[in-house]
XYZ file of C-alpha atoms in Angstrom:
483
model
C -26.380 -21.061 9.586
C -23.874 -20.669 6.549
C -24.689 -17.623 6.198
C -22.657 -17.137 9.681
C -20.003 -19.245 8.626
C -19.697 -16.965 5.370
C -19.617 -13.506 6.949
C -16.965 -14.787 9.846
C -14.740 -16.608 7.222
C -14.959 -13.010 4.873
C -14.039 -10.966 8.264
C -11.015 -13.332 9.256
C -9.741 -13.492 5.678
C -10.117 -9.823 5.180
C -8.705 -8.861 8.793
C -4.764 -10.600 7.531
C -4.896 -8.265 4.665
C -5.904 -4.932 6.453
C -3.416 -6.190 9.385
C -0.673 -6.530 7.283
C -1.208 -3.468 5.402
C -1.155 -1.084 8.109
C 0.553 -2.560 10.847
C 3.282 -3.301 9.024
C 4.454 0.421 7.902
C 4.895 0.821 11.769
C 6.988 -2.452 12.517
C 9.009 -1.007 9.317
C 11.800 0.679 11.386
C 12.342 -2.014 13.938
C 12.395 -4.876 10.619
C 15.123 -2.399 9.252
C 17.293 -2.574 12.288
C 16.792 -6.061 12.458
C 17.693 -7.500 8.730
C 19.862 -4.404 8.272
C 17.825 -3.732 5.482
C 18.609 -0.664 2.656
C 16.284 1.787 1.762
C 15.490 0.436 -1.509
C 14.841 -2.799 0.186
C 12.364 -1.288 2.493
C 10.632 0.271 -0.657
C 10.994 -3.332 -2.297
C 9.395 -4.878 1.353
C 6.158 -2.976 0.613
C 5.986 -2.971 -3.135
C 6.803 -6.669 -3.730
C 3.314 -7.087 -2.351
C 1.325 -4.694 -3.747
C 3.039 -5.077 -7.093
C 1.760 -8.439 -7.731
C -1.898 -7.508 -6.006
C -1.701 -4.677 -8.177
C -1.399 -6.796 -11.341
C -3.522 -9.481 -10.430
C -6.777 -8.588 -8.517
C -8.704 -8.268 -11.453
C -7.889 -11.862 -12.580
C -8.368 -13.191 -8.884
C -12.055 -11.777 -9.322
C -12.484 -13.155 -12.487
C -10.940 -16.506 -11.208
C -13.222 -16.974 -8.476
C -16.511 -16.634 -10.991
C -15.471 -18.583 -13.306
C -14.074 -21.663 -11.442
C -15.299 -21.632 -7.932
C -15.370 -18.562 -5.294
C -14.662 -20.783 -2.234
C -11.933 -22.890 -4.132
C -9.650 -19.437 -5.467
C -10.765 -17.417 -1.636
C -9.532 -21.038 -0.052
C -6.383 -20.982 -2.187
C -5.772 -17.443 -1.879
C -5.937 -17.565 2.139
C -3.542 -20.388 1.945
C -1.041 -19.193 -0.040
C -1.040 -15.899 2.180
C -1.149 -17.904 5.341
C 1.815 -19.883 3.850
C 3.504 -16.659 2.570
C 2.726 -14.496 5.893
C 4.639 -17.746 7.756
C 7.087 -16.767 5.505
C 7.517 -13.904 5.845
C 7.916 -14.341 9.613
C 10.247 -16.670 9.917
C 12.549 -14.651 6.929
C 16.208 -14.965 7.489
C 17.195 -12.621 5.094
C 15.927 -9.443 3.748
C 15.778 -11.116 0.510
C 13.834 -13.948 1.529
C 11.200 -11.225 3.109
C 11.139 -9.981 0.156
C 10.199 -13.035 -2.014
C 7.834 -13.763 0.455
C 6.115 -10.774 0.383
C 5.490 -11.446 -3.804
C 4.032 -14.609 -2.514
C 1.987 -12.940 -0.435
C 0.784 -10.582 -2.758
C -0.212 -13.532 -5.153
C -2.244 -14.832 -2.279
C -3.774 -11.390 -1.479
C -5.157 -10.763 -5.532
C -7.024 -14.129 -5.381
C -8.361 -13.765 -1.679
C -8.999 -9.793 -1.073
C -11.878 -10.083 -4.210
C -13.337 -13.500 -2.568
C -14.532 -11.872 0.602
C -17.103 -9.557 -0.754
C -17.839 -11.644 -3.907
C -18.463 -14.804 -1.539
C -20.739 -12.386 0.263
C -22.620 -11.047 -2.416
C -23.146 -14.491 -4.251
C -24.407 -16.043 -0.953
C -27.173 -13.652 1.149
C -30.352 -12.485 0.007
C -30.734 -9.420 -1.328
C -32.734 -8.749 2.008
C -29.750 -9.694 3.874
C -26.662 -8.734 1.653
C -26.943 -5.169 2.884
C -26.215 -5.946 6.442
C -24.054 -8.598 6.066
C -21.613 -5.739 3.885
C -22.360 -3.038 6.401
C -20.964 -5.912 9.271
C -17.873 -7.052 7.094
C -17.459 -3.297 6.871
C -17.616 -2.540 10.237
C -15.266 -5.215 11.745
C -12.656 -4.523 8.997
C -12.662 -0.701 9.842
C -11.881 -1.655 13.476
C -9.387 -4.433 12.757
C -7.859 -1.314 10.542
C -8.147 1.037 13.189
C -5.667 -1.713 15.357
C -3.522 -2.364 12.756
C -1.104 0.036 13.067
C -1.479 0.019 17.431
C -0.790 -3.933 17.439
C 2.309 -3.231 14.781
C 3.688 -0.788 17.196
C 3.166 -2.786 20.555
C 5.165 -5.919 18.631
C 8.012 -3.762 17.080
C 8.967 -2.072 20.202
C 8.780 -5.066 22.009
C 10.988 -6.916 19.050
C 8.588 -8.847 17.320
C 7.903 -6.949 14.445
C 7.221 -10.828 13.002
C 4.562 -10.799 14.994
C 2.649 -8.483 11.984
C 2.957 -11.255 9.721
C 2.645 -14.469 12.380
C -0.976 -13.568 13.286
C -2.080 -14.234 10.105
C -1.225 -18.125 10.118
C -4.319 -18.578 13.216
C -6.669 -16.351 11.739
C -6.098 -17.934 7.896
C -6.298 -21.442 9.708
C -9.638 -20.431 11.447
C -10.892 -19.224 8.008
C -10.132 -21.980 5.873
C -11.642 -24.610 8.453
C -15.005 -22.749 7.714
C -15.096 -22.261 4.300
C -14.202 -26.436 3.542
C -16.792 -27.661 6.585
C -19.606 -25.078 6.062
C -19.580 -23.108 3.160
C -20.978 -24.177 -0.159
C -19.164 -23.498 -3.373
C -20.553 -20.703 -5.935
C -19.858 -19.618 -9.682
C -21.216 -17.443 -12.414
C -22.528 -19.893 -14.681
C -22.914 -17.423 -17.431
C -18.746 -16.110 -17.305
C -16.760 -16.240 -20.063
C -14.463 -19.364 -19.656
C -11.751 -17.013 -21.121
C -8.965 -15.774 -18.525
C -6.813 -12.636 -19.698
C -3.572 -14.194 -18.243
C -2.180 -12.086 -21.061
C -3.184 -8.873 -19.827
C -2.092 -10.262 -15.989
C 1.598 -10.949 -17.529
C 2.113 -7.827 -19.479
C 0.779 -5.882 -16.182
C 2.888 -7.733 -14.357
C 5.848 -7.318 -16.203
C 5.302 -3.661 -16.889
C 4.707 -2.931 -13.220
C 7.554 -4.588 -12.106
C 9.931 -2.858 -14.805
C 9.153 0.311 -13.669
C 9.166 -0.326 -9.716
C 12.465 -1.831 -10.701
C 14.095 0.688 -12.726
C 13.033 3.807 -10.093
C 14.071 2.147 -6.934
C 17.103 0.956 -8.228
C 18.358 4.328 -10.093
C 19.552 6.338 -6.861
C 22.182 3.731 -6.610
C 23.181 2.794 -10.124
C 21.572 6.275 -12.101
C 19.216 6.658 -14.601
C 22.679 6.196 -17.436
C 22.844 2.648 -15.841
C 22.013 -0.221 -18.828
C 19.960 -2.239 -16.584
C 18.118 0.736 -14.589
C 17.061 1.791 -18.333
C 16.401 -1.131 -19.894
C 14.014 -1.874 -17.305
C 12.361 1.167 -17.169
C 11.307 1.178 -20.856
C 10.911 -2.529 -20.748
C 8.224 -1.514 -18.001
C 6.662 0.783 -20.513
C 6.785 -1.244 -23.337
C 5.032 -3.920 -21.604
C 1.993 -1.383 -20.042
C 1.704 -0.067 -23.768
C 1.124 -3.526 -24.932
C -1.404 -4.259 -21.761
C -3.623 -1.335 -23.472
C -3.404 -3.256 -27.227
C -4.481 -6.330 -25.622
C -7.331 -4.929 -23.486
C -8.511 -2.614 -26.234
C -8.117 -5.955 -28.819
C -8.943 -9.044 -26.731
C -12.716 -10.359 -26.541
C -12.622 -10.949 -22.545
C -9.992 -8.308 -21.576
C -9.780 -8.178 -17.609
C -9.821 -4.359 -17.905
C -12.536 -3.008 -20.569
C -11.554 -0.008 -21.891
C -15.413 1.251 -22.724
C -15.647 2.085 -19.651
C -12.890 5.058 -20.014
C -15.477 6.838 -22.256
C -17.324 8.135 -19.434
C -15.464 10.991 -18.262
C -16.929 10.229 -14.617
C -15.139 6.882 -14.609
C -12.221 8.366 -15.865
C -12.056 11.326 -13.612
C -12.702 8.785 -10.389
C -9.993 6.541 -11.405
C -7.902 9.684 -11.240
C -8.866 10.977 -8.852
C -7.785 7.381 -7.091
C -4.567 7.111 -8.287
C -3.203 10.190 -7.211
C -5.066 10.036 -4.148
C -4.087 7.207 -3.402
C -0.448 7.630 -4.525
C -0.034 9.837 -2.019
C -1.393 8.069 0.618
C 0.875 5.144 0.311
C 4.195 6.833 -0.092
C 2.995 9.611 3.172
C 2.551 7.044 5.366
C 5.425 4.923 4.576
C 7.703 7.914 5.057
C 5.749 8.988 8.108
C 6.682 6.103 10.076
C 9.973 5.991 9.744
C 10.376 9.766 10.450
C 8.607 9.196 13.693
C 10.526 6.529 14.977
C 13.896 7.511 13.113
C 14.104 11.144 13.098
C 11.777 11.898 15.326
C 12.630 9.246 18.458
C 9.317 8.290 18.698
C 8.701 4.740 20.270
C 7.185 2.296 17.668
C 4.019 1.672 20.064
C 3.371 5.202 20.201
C 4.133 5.709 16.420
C 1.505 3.505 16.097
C -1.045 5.146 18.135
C -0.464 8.526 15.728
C -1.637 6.341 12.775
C -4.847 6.103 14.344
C -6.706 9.335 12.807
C -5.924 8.348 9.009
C -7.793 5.067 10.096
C -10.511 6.488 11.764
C -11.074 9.162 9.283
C -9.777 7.643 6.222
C -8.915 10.708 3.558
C -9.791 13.249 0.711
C -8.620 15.395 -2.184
C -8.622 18.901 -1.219
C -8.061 18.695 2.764
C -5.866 15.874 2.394
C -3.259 18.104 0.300
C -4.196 20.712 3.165
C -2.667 17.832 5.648
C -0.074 17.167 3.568
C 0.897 20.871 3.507
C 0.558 21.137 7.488
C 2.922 18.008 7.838
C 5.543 19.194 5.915
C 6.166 22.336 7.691
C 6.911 19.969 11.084
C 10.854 19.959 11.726
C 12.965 18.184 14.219
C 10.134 17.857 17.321
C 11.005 17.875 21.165
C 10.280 14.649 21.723
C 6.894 13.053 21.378
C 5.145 15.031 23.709
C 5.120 17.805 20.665
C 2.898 15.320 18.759
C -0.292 17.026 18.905
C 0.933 20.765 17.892
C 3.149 18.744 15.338
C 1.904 15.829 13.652
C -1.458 15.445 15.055
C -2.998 18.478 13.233
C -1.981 17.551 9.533
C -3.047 14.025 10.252
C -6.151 15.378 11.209
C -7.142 17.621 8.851
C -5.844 14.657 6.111
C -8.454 12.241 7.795
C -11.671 14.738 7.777
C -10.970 15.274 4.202
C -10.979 11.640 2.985
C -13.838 10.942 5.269
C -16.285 13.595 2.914
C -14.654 12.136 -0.199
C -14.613 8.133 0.126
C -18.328 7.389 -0.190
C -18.907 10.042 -3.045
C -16.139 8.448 -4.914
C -17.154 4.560 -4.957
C -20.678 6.072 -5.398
C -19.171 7.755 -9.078
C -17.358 4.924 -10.018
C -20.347 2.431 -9.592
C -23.172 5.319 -10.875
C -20.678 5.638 -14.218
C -20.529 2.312 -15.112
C -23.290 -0.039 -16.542
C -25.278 -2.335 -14.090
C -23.496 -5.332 -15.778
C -19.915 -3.564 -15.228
C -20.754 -2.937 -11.535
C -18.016 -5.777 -10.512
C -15.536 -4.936 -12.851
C -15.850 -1.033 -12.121
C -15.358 -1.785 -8.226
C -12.273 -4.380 -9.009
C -10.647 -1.928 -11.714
C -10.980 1.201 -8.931
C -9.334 -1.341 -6.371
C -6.781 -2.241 -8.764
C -6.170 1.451 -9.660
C -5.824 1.870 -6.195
C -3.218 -0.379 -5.356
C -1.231 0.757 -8.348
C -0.778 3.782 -7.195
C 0.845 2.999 -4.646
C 3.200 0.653 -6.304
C 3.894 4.156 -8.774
C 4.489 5.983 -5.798
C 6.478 4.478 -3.117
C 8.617 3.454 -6.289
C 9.091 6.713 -7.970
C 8.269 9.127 -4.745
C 10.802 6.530 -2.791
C 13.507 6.859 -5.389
C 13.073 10.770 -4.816
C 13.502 10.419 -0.919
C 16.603 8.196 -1.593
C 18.199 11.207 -3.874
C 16.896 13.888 -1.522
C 18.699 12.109 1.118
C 21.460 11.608 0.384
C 21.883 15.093 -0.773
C 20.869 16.473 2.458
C 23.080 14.215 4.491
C 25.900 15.797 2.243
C 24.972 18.914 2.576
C 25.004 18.796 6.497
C 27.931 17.191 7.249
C 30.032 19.501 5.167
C 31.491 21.949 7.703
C 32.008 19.717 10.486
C 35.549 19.017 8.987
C 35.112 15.321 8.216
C 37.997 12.800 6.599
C 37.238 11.905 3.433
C 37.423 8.407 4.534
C 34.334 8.959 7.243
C 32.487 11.475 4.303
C 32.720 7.830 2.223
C 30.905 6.091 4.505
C 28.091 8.596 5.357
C 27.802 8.348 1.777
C 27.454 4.584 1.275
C 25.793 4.009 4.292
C 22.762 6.892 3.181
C 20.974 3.893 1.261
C 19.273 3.003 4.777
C 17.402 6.379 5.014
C 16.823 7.373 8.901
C 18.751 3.888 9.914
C 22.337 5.536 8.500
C 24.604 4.993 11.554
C 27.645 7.197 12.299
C 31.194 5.628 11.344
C 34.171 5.357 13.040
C 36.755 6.717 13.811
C 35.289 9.895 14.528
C 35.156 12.215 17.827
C 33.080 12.587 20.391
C 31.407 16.000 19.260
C 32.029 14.852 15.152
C 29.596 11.719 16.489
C 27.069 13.903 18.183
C 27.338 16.573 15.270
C 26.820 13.520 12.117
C 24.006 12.010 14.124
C 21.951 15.106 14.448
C 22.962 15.646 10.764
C 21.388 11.997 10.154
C 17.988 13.271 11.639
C 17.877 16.482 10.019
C 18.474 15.251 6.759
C 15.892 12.871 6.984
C 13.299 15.578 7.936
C 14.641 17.744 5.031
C 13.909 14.214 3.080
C 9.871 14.233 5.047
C 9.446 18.112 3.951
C 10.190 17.084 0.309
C 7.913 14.203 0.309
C 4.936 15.473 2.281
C 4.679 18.176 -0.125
C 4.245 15.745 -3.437
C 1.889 14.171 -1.372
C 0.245 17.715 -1.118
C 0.551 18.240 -4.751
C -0.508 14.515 -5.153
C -3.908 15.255 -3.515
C -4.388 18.625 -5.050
C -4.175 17.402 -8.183
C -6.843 14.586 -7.845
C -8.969 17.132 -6.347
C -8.433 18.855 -9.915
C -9.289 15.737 -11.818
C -12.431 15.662 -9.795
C -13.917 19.196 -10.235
C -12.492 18.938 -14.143
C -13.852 15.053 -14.806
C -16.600 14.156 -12.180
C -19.898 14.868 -13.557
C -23.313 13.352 -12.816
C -24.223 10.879 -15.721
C -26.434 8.115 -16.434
C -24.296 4.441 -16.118
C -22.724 4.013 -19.235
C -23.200 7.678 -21.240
């Protein structure tokens, strides 16, 4: 009977996280409009979170086997069910934003409990089906995600995305303190690398600092530099301390197989270009595009049901970026639907063969680690991309918009304004005290600029995927775990 209580507590817990993550790029347009948000504060709404998961999933694993899996997944869920509240009642865009750091916290010390709490708990008879039915569920909450984020933006309640989590974390924690038992690793290390976590930290945040803030201050700026090597300095003294300290959170032995290392690569460029495609995606189908956010959210549905892969996914990538200003989306499926497509078949062939390298490269002993350090790699990518690939589209923006409105014989006053007001990306609204035609003229200019801005950033993505296709024919090679 626990074992029931287990598995659903693992499926709720694990259905906020994969809810939030995908539903939320969707709602993204409609929470700009809302909290007149920038563009740099939309890429700080999504890497605020996966920043600080980023830096700290490998220490939430470690926490939970050392001192208790149920206690560090119960405090995780709760301080993502407090954070997600949060987040949904934010006033401000800054508040959202500190939330969603909060939230992140939460996520590294609850997103390892779910399958550790399930491993540590069912039979070895057992533990494979148990797995395959957490797997299951969370695919299918996945493929919603994005559906249920488009059905609550366009009906204004993009705080919906975050709200649902506060029943389903409630429901969650009630099982885990009245049924569940509490496990450890009785043979762990006492020793916590909250070293390591702070230097990551640090470093992760310098850099997702210094690249999202340079469109709007430049690279010259004291701050945007001083951050940006700050950021490096710190990730160069991460590798001294894992390479030095006797229980680092990140063993660098591993790195010596060159299957380990090519699948990590292969993950964070991958991966990379997932995140930053389908942040940019959304908005140009709702912004540029005129999509509505409910049926935005039903074209998300193929990279869920398909997931994604090196060499087609660059192909997708490729297809997508050739896609200019559509009629309306009724165009969708000779647009949009094909690159999406052909993305999705490609990571379907590569996902499986790519958690089967990692775990095949790495000794028996390491088989935790190597899973949390490929999940970590994962979600640092993305933080590296949607900062740096986001701090491109801001540029690349701008420039367009520029570009575009330079013949229609604008004041320099209203050119001024276009200009500041290019920060918001596809949410840059036409000034005043223009005419009729000059209105029509700067708002078509808005759109096209920000599918000149898509082309740019769908075909990084390409390259992106190309090249971890590259790190896995040059790196990937069958070995024995450990050689």
């Amino acid at each position: 009977m626990a074992e029931r209580w287990i598995l659903s507590a693992a499926i709720l817990a694990s259905s906020m996280a994969f809810i939030d993550s995908t539903a939320l790029n969707v709602a993204l347009p409609s929470l700009q409009s809302d909290l007149q948000a920038s563009g740099a504060q939309l890429l700080w709404i999504v890497n605020g979170y996966l920043l600080m998961l980023a830096a700290l999933i490998l220490v939430g694993g470690s926490l939970g086997d050392k001192l208790g899996r149920k206690k560090i997944f119960m405090v995780g869920i709760g301080l993502f069910l407090l954070a997600s509240l949060a987040c949904g009642l934010a006033p401000t865009i800054a508040f959202l934003i500190e939330a969603r750091v909060v939230q992140g916290i939460g996520g590294a010390l609850m997103i390892p409990g779910s399958l550790a709490i399930i491993s540590a708990s069912f039979a070895d008879e057992r533990r494979g089906r148990a797995i395959g039915t957490w797997s299951a569920v969370t695919t299918l909450v996945t493929i919603a995600g994005p559906v249920l984020g488009g059905f609550l933006a366009e009906a204004g309640l993009w705080r919906g995305v975050f709200l649902i989590n506060v029943p389903l974390g409630i429901a969650a924690l009630l099982a885990l303190f009245f049924k569940v038992p509490e496990s450890r690793d009785e043979e762990s290390s006492p020793a916590i690398d909250y070293l390591g976590a702070a230097l990551a930290s640090l470093g992760l945040a310098g850099l997702t600092y210094g690249f999202i803030s340079a469109p709007r201050l430049g690279f010259g700026d004291l701050s945007v530099a001083g951050t940006l090597l700050g950021g490096v300095i710190a990730l160069l003294g991460f590798v001294i301390v894992e390479a030095r300290g006797d229980h680092p959170m990140l063993p660098l032995q591993l790195f010596r197989s060159r299957t380990f290392s090519g699948a990590n690569l292969l993950t964070l460029f991958l991966y990379g270009a997932l995140s930053v495609g389908i942040f940019i995606l959304s908005l140009n189908l709702v912004q540029a595009q005129g999509y509505s956010q409910s049926i935005a959210g039903f074209a998300f549905t193929p990279f869920a049901v398909l997931i994604a892969g090196p060499t087609l996914a660059g192909l997708g990538f490729l297809l997508l970026s050739f896609v200019g200003l559509a009629d309306g989306p009724a165009s969708y499926w000779t647009t949009f639907f094909p690159g999406i497509l052909i993305f999705g078949v490609g990571m379907a062939i590569t996902v499986v063969p790519l958690t089967a390298a990692v775990m095949g490269a790495a000794p028996a002993h390491y088989s935790g680690t190597a899973s949390g350090i490929n999940n970590a790699v994962s979600r640092i990518a993305g933080v590296l991309a949607i900062a740096i690939v986001g701090a491109l589209a801001l540029f690349v923006f701008a420039d367009a918009l520029d570009t575009r409105t330079a013949m229609l014989g604008l004041s320099d006053a209203v050119r001024s304004a276009l200009r500041a007001d290019a920060a918001r990306l596809g949410a840059a609204g036409v000034p005043r005290g223009v005419t009729p035609e000059q209105s029509d003229a700067i708002g078509l200019a808005i759109r096209l600029a920000f599918v000149d801005t898509f082309h740019v950033v769908m075909l990084v993505c390409a390259a992106l995927a190309w090249l971890s296709a590259a790190m896995a024919a040059l790196l990937v090679r069958r070995e024995s775990p450990g050689s």
